[in-house]
Short mmCIF file of C-alpha atoms in Angstrom, two decimals:
data_model
loop_
_atom_site.label_atom_id
_atom_site.label_comp_id
_atom_site.label_asym_id
_atom_site.label_seq_id
_atom_site.Cartn_x
_atom_site.Cartn_y
_atom_site.Cartn_z
CA MET A 107 92.95 113.94 97.27
CA THR A 108 89.39 115.19 97.05
CA ALA A 109 86.46 113.79 95.13
CA SER A 110 87.33 116.11 92.26
CA HIS A 111 90.50 114.10 91.72
CA LEU A 112 88.77 110.73 91.39
CA ARG A 113 85.08 110.28 92.02
CA ALA A 114 83.56 107.11 93.43
CA PRO A 115 82.83 104.24 91.04
CA ARG A 116 79.28 102.96 90.75
CA LEU A 117 78.68 99.31 91.63
CA ARG A 118 76.36 96.59 90.40
CA ARG A 119 76.70 94.63 93.64
CA ARG A 120 77.79 95.29 97.22
CA SER A 121 79.69 98.47 97.89
CA PHE A 122 81.98 99.72 100.58
CA LEU A 123 82.32 103.38 101.44
CA GLY A 124 85.82 104.42 102.47
CA GLY A 125 86.44 107.67 104.31
CA LEU A 126 90.21 107.97 104.05
CA GLY A 127 90.41 111.16 102.06
CA LEU A 128 92.22 109.23 99.32
CA GLY A 129 89.47 109.48 96.77
CA LEU A 130 88.33 105.92 97.52
CA GLY A 131 84.65 105.55 97.17
CA ALA A 132 82.56 102.48 96.47
CA LEU A 133 84.84 99.53 95.74
CA CYS A 134 83.71 96.08 94.71
CA LEU A 135 85.98 93.27 95.83
CA PRO A 136 85.57 90.04 93.83
CA SER A 137 85.72 88.01 97.04
CA LEU A 138 82.38 89.62 98.00
CA LEU A 139 80.69 88.23 94.89
CA PRO A 140 78.71 84.97 94.84
CA ARG A 141 80.94 81.92 94.46
CA GLY A 142 79.64 81.25 90.97
CA ALA A 143 80.81 84.67 89.80
CA ARG A 144 84.48 83.96 90.53
CA ALA A 145 86.88 81.89 88.49
CA GLU A 146 89.36 81.25 91.29
CA PRO A 147 88.85 78.58 93.96
CA PRO A 148 87.49 79.53 97.40
CA GLY A 149 89.85 81.36 99.69
CA PRO A 150 91.68 84.65 99.51
CA VAL A 151 93.34 85.66 96.27
CA LYS A 152 97.07 86.27 96.64
CA ARG A 153 98.29 89.71 95.66
CA LEU A 154 101.64 91.51 95.66
CA LEU A 155 102.11 95.28 95.79
CA MET A 156 105.59 96.81 95.95
CA LEU A 157 106.59 100.40 96.71
CA MET A 158 110.13 101.21 95.58
CA THR A 159 111.89 104.44 96.50
CA GLU A 160 115.36 105.85 95.89
CA HIS A 161 118.60 106.92 97.61
CA GLY A 162 118.87 104.15 100.18
CA THR A 163 117.95 105.35 103.64
CA VAL A 164 119.52 107.14 106.59
CA TYR A 165 120.24 103.96 108.47
CA GLN A 166 120.89 105.68 111.80
CA ASN A 167 117.38 107.18 111.69
CA TRP A 168 115.68 104.13 110.13
CA ARG A 169 116.89 101.34 112.43
CA MET A 170 115.36 100.56 115.82
CA ARG A 171 117.17 99.10 118.83
CA PRO A 172 114.52 98.52 121.52
CA GLY A 173 116.19 97.84 124.84
CA ASN A 174 119.61 98.64 123.29
CA LEU A 175 119.81 95.23 121.67
CA PRO A 176 123.27 94.44 120.25
CA GLU A 177 124.64 94.86 116.73
CA ASP A 178 126.67 91.66 116.55
CA THR A 179 123.98 89.02 117.13
CA ASP A 180 120.72 88.01 115.50
CA TRP A 181 117.59 88.99 117.40
CA GLU A 182 113.99 90.04 117.02
CA ALA A 183 111.63 92.29 118.97
CA PRO A 184 107.84 92.61 119.04
CA LEU A 185 106.53 95.87 117.61
CA GLY A 186 103.17 95.82 119.34
CA ALA A 187 104.59 96.86 122.72
CA LEU A 188 106.46 99.87 121.32
CA GLY A 189 105.07 103.36 121.71
CA GLU A 190 105.17 105.86 118.88
CA ALA A 191 108.24 107.54 120.40
CA ASP A 192 110.01 104.16 120.42
CA PHE A 193 109.81 103.95 116.64
CA SER A 194 112.68 105.41 114.63
CA GLU A 195 112.11 108.84 113.13
CA ILE A 196 111.74 107.49 109.59
CA LEU A 197 109.44 104.57 110.48
CA ARG A 198 107.33 106.51 112.98
CA PRO A 199 104.51 107.24 110.50
CA LEU A 200 103.90 103.47 110.37
CA HIS A 201 103.37 103.06 114.11
CA GLY A 202 99.60 102.70 113.71
CA TYR A 203 100.17 99.58 111.59
CA ARG A 204 102.84 98.04 113.84
CA ASP A 205 100.91 94.78 114.35
CA ARG A 206 100.72 94.34 110.56
CA LEU A 207 104.42 95.07 109.89
CA LEU A 208 107.48 92.88 109.48
CA VAL A 209 110.59 95.09 109.51
CA LEU A 210 113.75 93.40 108.21
CA ASP A 211 117.12 94.83 109.27
CA GLY A 212 120.44 93.42 108.09
CA VAL A 213 119.64 91.60 104.85
CA GLY A 214 122.42 92.29 102.32
CA MET A 215 122.34 92.89 98.57
CA ALA A 216 125.52 90.91 97.92
CA THR A 217 124.88 90.66 94.18
CA GLY A 218 124.93 94.46 94.02
CA HIS A 219 128.42 94.59 95.52
CA MET A 220 130.19 92.41 92.99
CA THR A 221 130.15 93.97 89.51
CA GLY A 222 132.00 97.24 90.11
CA ILE A 223 129.76 99.52 88.05
CA ASN A 224 127.69 102.53 89.15
CA GLU A 225 125.95 101.37 92.32
CA HIS A 226 122.63 102.99 91.39
CA GLU A 227 122.60 100.96 88.19
CA GLU A 228 123.65 97.85 90.10
CA GLY A 229 120.96 98.42 92.68
CA HIS A 230 118.13 98.86 90.21
CA ALA A 231 119.18 95.78 88.25
CA THR A 232 119.72 93.47 91.22
CA CYS A 233 117.44 94.52 94.07
CA LEU A 234 114.38 92.62 92.80
CA THR A 235 116.11 90.11 90.51
CA GLY A 236 119.02 88.83 92.61
CA THR A 237 121.09 88.78 89.41
CA LEU A 238 124.35 90.52 88.56
CA ALA A 239 123.89 93.82 86.73
CA GLN A 240 124.66 93.71 83.01
CA PRO A 241 126.46 96.90 81.87
CA VAL A 242 125.09 98.63 78.76
CA ASP A 243 127.30 100.93 76.70
CA GLY A 244 125.71 104.36 76.70
CA GLY A 245 122.75 103.20 78.77
CA VAL A 246 121.57 101.99 82.16
CA ALA A 247 122.56 98.49 83.25
CA LEU A 248 120.05 95.68 82.78
CA ALA A 249 119.38 92.55 84.79
CA ALA A 250 120.21 88.95 83.90
CA GLY A 251 116.80 87.54 84.73
CA PRO A 252 113.26 88.32 85.88
CA SER A 253 112.32 90.49 88.84
CA ILE A 254 110.28 89.08 91.71
CA ASP A 255 107.08 90.83 90.61
CA GLN A 256 107.28 89.07 87.24
CA ILE A 257 108.02 85.71 88.87
CA VAL A 258 104.96 86.14 91.08
CA ALA A 259 102.81 87.37 88.18
CA GLY A 260 103.71 84.21 86.28
CA ALA A 261 102.40 82.15 89.18
CA ILE A 262 99.16 83.95 90.09
CA ALA A 263 97.92 85.94 87.08
CA GLU A 264 94.79 84.57 85.41
CA PRO A 265 94.09 84.67 81.65
CA GLY A 266 92.51 87.98 80.70
CA GLN A 267 94.01 89.88 83.62
CA ILE A 268 96.72 92.49 83.40
CA ALA A 269 99.66 90.32 84.45
CA SER A 270 101.31 93.18 86.36
CA LEU A 271 101.27 96.95 86.63
CA GLN A 272 104.42 99.08 86.63
CA VAL A 273 103.60 102.65 87.71
CA SER A 274 106.02 105.47 88.50
CA HIS A 275 106.51 109.22 88.72
CA GLY A 276 109.58 108.50 86.59
CA SER A 277 112.41 106.17 87.57
CA TRP A 278 114.94 103.70 86.26
CA ALA A 279 113.57 100.20 85.99
CA TYR A 280 112.90 97.79 88.84
CA SER A 281 110.83 95.30 86.84
CA TYR A 282 112.55 92.99 84.33
CA ASP A 283 111.23 90.25 82.08
CA PRO A 284 112.79 86.73 82.01
CA SER A 285 115.49 87.90 79.59
CA GLY A 286 116.47 90.78 81.89
CA LYS A 287 114.89 93.44 79.68
CA ALA A 288 113.50 96.44 81.57
CA LEU A 289 109.70 96.76 81.54
CA PRO A 290 108.30 100.22 80.77
CA TRP A 291 106.58 102.44 83.31
CA ILE A 292 103.14 103.98 83.26
CA THR A 293 103.93 107.55 84.32
CA ASP A 294 100.69 109.44 83.67
CA PRO A 295 97.50 109.07 85.75
CA TRP A 296 95.25 109.11 82.68
CA GLN A 297 97.41 106.47 81.00
CA LEU A 298 96.94 104.24 84.05
CA TYR A 299 93.22 104.97 84.14
CA SER A 300 92.74 104.15 80.46
CA LYS A 301 94.67 100.87 80.84
CA LEU A 302 92.44 99.79 83.74
CA PHE A 303 89.17 101.17 82.40
CA PRO A 304 89.49 101.26 78.59
CA ASN A 305 85.78 101.96 78.13
CA GLY A 306 85.76 104.79 80.65
CA PRO A 307 82.81 105.61 82.92
CA VAL A 308 79.42 104.42 81.70
CA ASP A 309 76.75 107.06 81.13
CA PRO A 310 73.75 105.70 79.17
CA ASN A 311 72.64 109.24 78.29
CA GLU A 312 76.01 110.25 76.85
CA PRO A 313 76.31 110.06 73.05
CA PRO A 314 79.37 108.22 71.68
CA ASP A 315 82.41 110.36 71.06
CA ASP A 316 85.53 109.66 69.03
CA LEU A 317 87.42 108.22 72.01
CA LYS A 318 84.62 105.80 72.86
CA THR A 319 84.41 104.73 69.23
CA ILE A 320 88.14 103.98 69.22
CA ARG A 321 87.87 102.00 72.44
CA ASP A 322 84.90 100.00 71.09
CA ARG A 323 86.95 99.06 68.02
CA GLN A 324 90.07 97.97 69.90
CA SER A 325 88.96 94.36 70.29
CA SER A 326 87.93 93.96 66.65
CA VAL A 327 91.23 95.41 65.46
CA VAL A 328 93.17 92.99 67.67
CA SER A 329 91.10 90.06 66.33
CA LEU A 330 91.71 91.11 62.73
CA VAL A 331 95.49 91.39 63.20
CA ARG A 332 95.60 88.05 65.02
CA GLU A 333 93.79 86.40 62.09
CA GLN A 334 96.36 87.89 59.73
CA TYR A 335 99.19 86.41 61.81
CA ASN A 336 97.47 83.01 61.80
CA ALA A 337 97.30 83.11 58.01
CA LEU A 338 100.90 84.28 57.63
CA ALA A 339 102.64 81.91 60.08
CA PRO A 340 102.30 78.67 58.03
CA LYS A 341 104.01 80.36 55.09
CA MET A 342 107.13 81.11 57.11
CA SER A 343 109.85 79.04 58.72
CA GLY A 344 112.58 79.24 61.33
CA GLU A 345 113.12 82.39 63.35
CA ASP A 346 110.64 84.46 61.34
CA LYS A 347 107.84 82.00 62.07
CA LEU A 348 108.72 82.03 65.78
CA LYS A 349 108.54 85.83 65.89
CA VAL A 350 105.16 85.88 64.14
CA GLU A 351 103.80 83.24 66.54
CA GLN A 352 105.06 85.22 69.54
CA HIS A 353 103.30 88.34 68.26
CA ARG A 354 100.14 86.31 67.67
CA ASP A 355 100.23 84.98 71.23
CA LEU A 356 100.77 88.49 72.61
CA LEU A 357 97.79 89.71 70.63
CA HIS A 358 95.70 86.83 71.99
CA SER A 359 96.62 87.88 75.53
CA LEU A 360 95.80 91.52 74.71
CA GLY A 361 92.45 90.48 73.28
CA GLN A 362 91.63 88.60 76.48
CA GLN A 363 92.59 91.65 78.54
CA LEU A 364 90.39 93.98 76.48
CA GLU A 365 87.42 91.60 76.75
CA ASN A 366 87.95 91.16 80.49
CA LEU A 367 88.36 94.89 81.16
CA ALA A 368 85.28 95.72 79.12
CA ASN A 369 83.18 93.49 81.41
CA ILE A 370 84.60 94.27 84.84
CA VAL A 371 82.29 94.09 87.83
CA CYS A 372 83.64 97.36 89.21
CA GLU A 373 82.30 100.09 86.97
CA ALA A 374 84.83 102.72 86.06
CA PRO A 375 85.13 105.86 88.17
CA ALA A 376 85.34 109.27 86.57
CA GLU A 377 88.66 110.02 84.94
CA PRO A 378 91.27 111.67 87.23
CA ASP A 379 91.77 115.35 86.67
CA GLY A 380 95.06 116.79 85.48
CA GLY A 381 96.11 117.96 88.94
CA PRO A 382 98.57 120.75 89.66
CA PRO A 383 101.40 121.54 87.24
CA TRP A 384 104.87 120.08 87.72
CA GLU A 385 106.14 123.35 89.20
CA ASP A 386 103.66 123.08 92.07
CA PRO A 387 105.05 121.12 95.07
CA GLN A 388 101.66 119.37 95.29
CA PHE A 389 102.31 117.71 91.91
CA TYR A 390 104.13 114.83 93.62
CA PHE A 391 101.46 114.22 96.27
CA HIS A 392 98.57 114.43 93.81
CA ARG A 393 100.11 111.79 91.57
CA ALA A 394 101.03 109.56 94.50
CA GLN A 395 97.43 109.62 95.71
CA VAL A 396 95.92 108.99 92.28
CA PHE A 397 98.36 106.13 91.64
CA THR A 398 97.55 104.64 95.06
CA THR A 399 93.80 104.91 94.51
CA LEU A 400 93.79 103.45 91.00
CA THR A 401 96.17 100.64 91.97
CA THR A 402 93.93 99.75 94.93
CA LEU A 403 90.96 99.67 92.55
CA ALA A 404 92.89 97.41 90.16
CA LEU A 405 93.71 94.96 92.96
CA SER A 406 90.26 95.04 94.57
CA CYS A 407 88.50 94.49 91.23
CA ASP A 408 90.95 91.66 90.40
CA LEU A 409 92.05 93.43 87.21
CA THR A 410 95.58 92.54 88.29
CA ARG A 411 97.18 90.75 91.24
CA VAL A 412 100.67 92.24 91.00
CA ALA A 413 101.62 95.92 91.01
CA MET A 414 104.79 97.97 91.31
CA LEU A 415 104.76 101.61 92.42
CA ALA A 416 108.05 103.51 92.12
CA PHE A 417 107.76 106.90 93.81
CA SER A 418 110.37 109.53 93.04
CA GLY A 419 110.54 113.22 92.28
CA LEU A 420 110.77 114.77 95.74
CA ARG A 421 112.40 118.21 95.63
CA ASN A 422 114.24 120.45 98.04
CA GLU A 423 111.09 122.30 99.11
CA HIS A 424 109.46 119.00 100.09
CA VAL A 425 112.21 118.08 102.54
CA SER A 426 113.29 121.50 103.89
CA ALA A 427 116.61 121.30 102.07
CA PRO A 428 118.84 124.32 101.46
CA PRO A 429 119.79 124.97 97.82
CA GLY A 430 121.74 122.07 96.36
CA ASP A 431 121.32 118.74 94.63
CA LEU A 432 119.46 116.15 96.70
CA HIS A 433 121.47 113.31 95.22
CA ASN A 434 125.03 114.62 95.24
CA ASP A 435 124.90 117.20 98.02
CA TYR A 436 122.63 115.44 100.51
CA ALA A 437 122.07 111.70 99.88
CA HIS A 438 125.81 111.10 99.49
CA GLN A 439 126.55 112.83 102.81
CA ALA A 440 123.62 111.55 104.84
CA SER A 441 125.68 109.53 107.34
CA THR A 442 128.24 112.21 108.16
CA ASP A 443 126.82 115.70 107.63
CA PRO A 444 124.06 116.72 110.11
CA THR A 445 122.19 118.89 107.60
CA ALA A 446 122.28 116.18 104.93
CA MET A 447 121.21 113.60 107.50
CA GLN A 448 118.09 115.60 108.44
CA VAL A 449 117.25 116.43 104.82
CA MET A 450 117.33 112.77 103.79
CA THR A 451 115.53 111.72 106.96
CA ASN A 452 112.72 114.10 105.95
CA TYR A 453 112.87 112.56 102.47
CA HIS A 454 112.31 109.03 103.71
CA LYS A 455 109.65 110.11 106.21
CA ILE A 456 107.58 111.29 103.24
CA HIS A 457 107.94 107.88 101.65
CA ALA A 458 106.93 106.26 104.95
CA GLU A 459 103.76 108.37 104.71
CA ASP A 460 103.32 107.12 101.14
CA PHE A 461 103.59 103.54 102.40
CA LYS A 462 101.12 104.26 105.19
CA ASN A 463 98.63 105.68 102.66
CA ILE A 464 98.95 102.51 100.58
CA LEU A 465 98.29 100.35 103.66
CA ALA A 466 95.31 102.52 104.62
CA ALA A 467 93.82 102.26 101.13
CA LEU A 468 94.10 98.46 101.13
CA ASP A 469 92.85 98.20 104.70
CA ALA A 470 89.70 100.14 103.78
CA VAL A 471 88.47 97.38 101.45
CA PRO A 472 86.74 94.38 103.09
CA SER A 473 87.55 90.83 102.03
CA GLU A 474 87.00 87.28 103.19
CA SER A 475 90.16 87.39 105.31
CA GLY A 476 89.35 90.76 106.88
CA THR A 477 90.52 93.44 104.49
CA LEU A 478 92.37 93.63 101.19
CA LEU A 479 95.52 94.34 103.21
CA ASP A 480 95.26 90.88 104.78
CA ASP A 481 95.22 89.34 101.30
CA THR A 482 98.05 91.46 99.88
CA LEU A 483 101.76 91.25 100.55
CA VAL A 484 102.94 94.87 100.55
CA ILE A 485 106.67 95.60 100.46
CA TRP A 486 108.59 98.86 100.72
CA GLY A 487 112.13 98.60 99.36
CA ASN A 488 114.91 100.63 97.76
CA GLU A 489 117.55 100.28 95.08
CA LEU A 490 120.32 100.94 97.61
CA CYS A 491 120.84 100.48 101.31
CA THR A 492 122.17 103.99 102.07
CA GLY A 493 122.74 107.20 100.19
CA GLU A 494 126.47 106.47 100.22
CA HIS A 495 125.78 103.45 97.98
CA SER A 496 126.32 100.68 100.53
CA MET A 497 124.75 97.30 99.78
CA ASN A 498 124.41 95.95 103.31
CA GLN A 499 121.45 96.33 105.69
CA TRP A 500 118.82 96.68 102.94
CA PRO A 501 115.87 98.63 104.45
CA ILE A 502 112.82 96.41 103.95
CA VAL A 503 109.36 96.85 105.45
CA MET A 504 106.71 94.22 104.73
CA ALA A 505 103.04 94.38 105.65
CA GLY A 506 99.81 92.49 105.19
CA ALA A 507 99.70 88.90 103.93
CA THR A 508 98.99 87.80 107.47
CA SER A 509 98.57 84.16 106.41
CA HIS A 510 102.09 84.02 104.91
CA PHE A 511 104.44 85.78 107.32
CA LYS A 512 104.45 86.45 111.05
CA THR A 513 103.95 90.19 111.35
CA GLY A 514 104.24 92.54 114.32
CA ARG A 515 108.00 92.00 114.53
CA TYR A 516 111.33 93.71 113.97
CA VAL A 517 113.89 91.11 112.83
CA ARG A 518 117.63 91.82 112.88
CA TRP A 519 120.48 89.86 111.26
CA ALA A 520 124.10 90.54 112.25
CA GLN A 521 126.61 91.37 109.51
CA LYS A 522 128.61 88.11 109.59
CA ASN A 523 129.28 87.52 105.87
CA ILE A 524 132.24 89.42 104.39
CA ILE A 525 131.31 89.88 100.73
CA LYS A 526 134.16 90.28 98.26
CA GLY A 527 133.65 93.25 95.95
CA THR A 528 135.48 95.21 93.28
CA TRP A 529 135.71 98.30 95.47
CA GLY A 530 136.51 96.43 98.68
CA ASP A 531 135.00 93.92 101.07
CA GLU A 532 131.72 94.61 102.87
CA PRO A 533 130.14 92.88 105.88
CA GLN A 534 126.57 91.77 105.24
CA GLY A 535 123.81 89.63 106.65
CA PRO A 536 122.02 86.89 104.68
CA PRO A 537 121.82 87.50 100.91
CA HIS A 538 118.62 89.13 99.74
CA ASN A 539 118.10 86.41 97.11
CA ARG A 540 116.73 84.25 99.91
CA LEU A 541 114.16 86.92 100.80
CA LEU A 542 113.09 86.99 97.15
CA VAL A 543 112.69 83.20 97.25
CA SER A 544 110.52 83.52 100.36
CA ILE A 545 108.33 86.12 98.67
CA ALA A 546 107.97 83.97 95.57
CA LYS A 547 107.01 80.88 97.57
CA ALA A 548 104.53 82.81 99.72
CA MET A 549 102.82 83.98 96.53
CA GLY A 550 102.59 80.47 95.10
CA ALA A 551 105.64 80.27 92.82
CA ASP A 552 107.45 76.93 93.00
CA VAL A 553 111.04 78.20 93.03
CA ASP A 554 114.07 77.69 95.22
CA GLN A 555 116.31 80.18 93.43
CA VAL A 556 115.91 83.82 92.41
CA GLY A 557 118.94 85.19 90.59
CA GLU A 558 122.42 83.93 91.48
CA THR A 559 122.98 80.64 93.28
CA SER A 560 125.96 81.93 95.31
CA VAL A 561 128.11 84.98 95.99
CA THR A 562 131.83 85.25 96.70
CA LEU A 563 133.08 85.79 100.22
CA LYS A 564 136.44 87.14 101.31
CA GLY A 565 138.89 84.30 100.80
CA ASP A 566 137.10 83.29 97.60
CA THR A 567 134.73 80.83 99.24
CA GLN A 568 131.12 80.73 98.04
CA LEU A 569 128.04 81.64 100.09
CA PRO A 570 124.87 79.91 98.80
CA THR A 571 121.99 82.24 98.01
CA THR A 572 119.24 79.67 97.39
CA GLY A 573 116.37 78.62 99.61
CA GLU A 574 114.05 80.63 101.82
CA LEU A 575 115.15 83.24 104.33
CA ASP A 576 114.82 82.07 107.91
CA ARG A 577 112.81 83.75 110.70
CA LEU A 578 109.99 85.15 108.54
CA THR A 579 107.25 82.83 109.78
#
């Protein structure tokens, strides 16, 4: 993205000039401010950023087997000694960050194998919640509890911050509130910009316009409505009073956000331009870059500490696919048909580049620990394991957060657990609930369970799914 897509923000304090070609200009990281200017205690702020993509992966071209290590035992291998050609075709774009990566091979989504509904729906509902999917008549399945990003946001978000961002080109949900309700996406770059920078760029010579007038009045409107709720609540009882109080509390949180965003240390950059039209193949890449840039700004300015990016919308021309449907004609055949295998390999290589761009953007911002990447746990996941809807060997790449996990490694778990499912039994490694617990604990949440407490094995015995996943530290 060029400077015309998103120009550099102006800073009141120290600035850092990034030259990544991602539209990152002068960023102000709160950890660079004087101690008295920060609310949080000394030390790096914990942050979580997740990239979620679709259609599983092409496992044959994602996995790595350095030294022909075996399939039927647990093992790990250092990534630092591997050359670029030693990386799998899909993960090769990440070779430059190999010392900052933790690649997990063999973790199973057992909870996604047990309900017997459409696997895409199961995957979206369970991959970040660890719960069983809840079918919805005439709609997409929901979860039975909160997703990991919301669990982490509950532990690390400060009053006045945006608790979490959910940003997507357009996708089914990955983020769910404590009741299992899907959280909405931000799908438009300007919508994301206006949420982060409600007052827009500051130009003292620019006369107020209608939009600025509306933005200036947002806080007063919220205060007025909150006062009305306070006056109304004592006159009500039971469930109605509870609903009014919940709305009042939400308005209080919104008021804090508006006040906080209006006084951010990072001054707002210029608004992103509209970019190419949807018909242009560059539409996808423009939005991915703008979303990456604005999300990095949000994290570096401490507007939020949790963000979810769901990238989708790749088309045949992006991945050198012959005419046909990427989902039905290619993803579903990716393990058996050579053309489909290469098409979907190209597909996931693009998402590996997306992940690399996210890492580069974070790594360009200095912090107390080194860079913003060192303070941020970045995870690339998927709603399925493969395009054929399997739920074993979930493709997970983690990066950053160097004080929480031991990076620079490829960790493999053998498929020793035979999970009982509606459509048949499936061999899997450790249940992914335990990985979610590990993520939650690393980010400061005091939990020992995310989602289900056990899953059913062949023979109807139960496999516990609580506690942290081994071998991550």
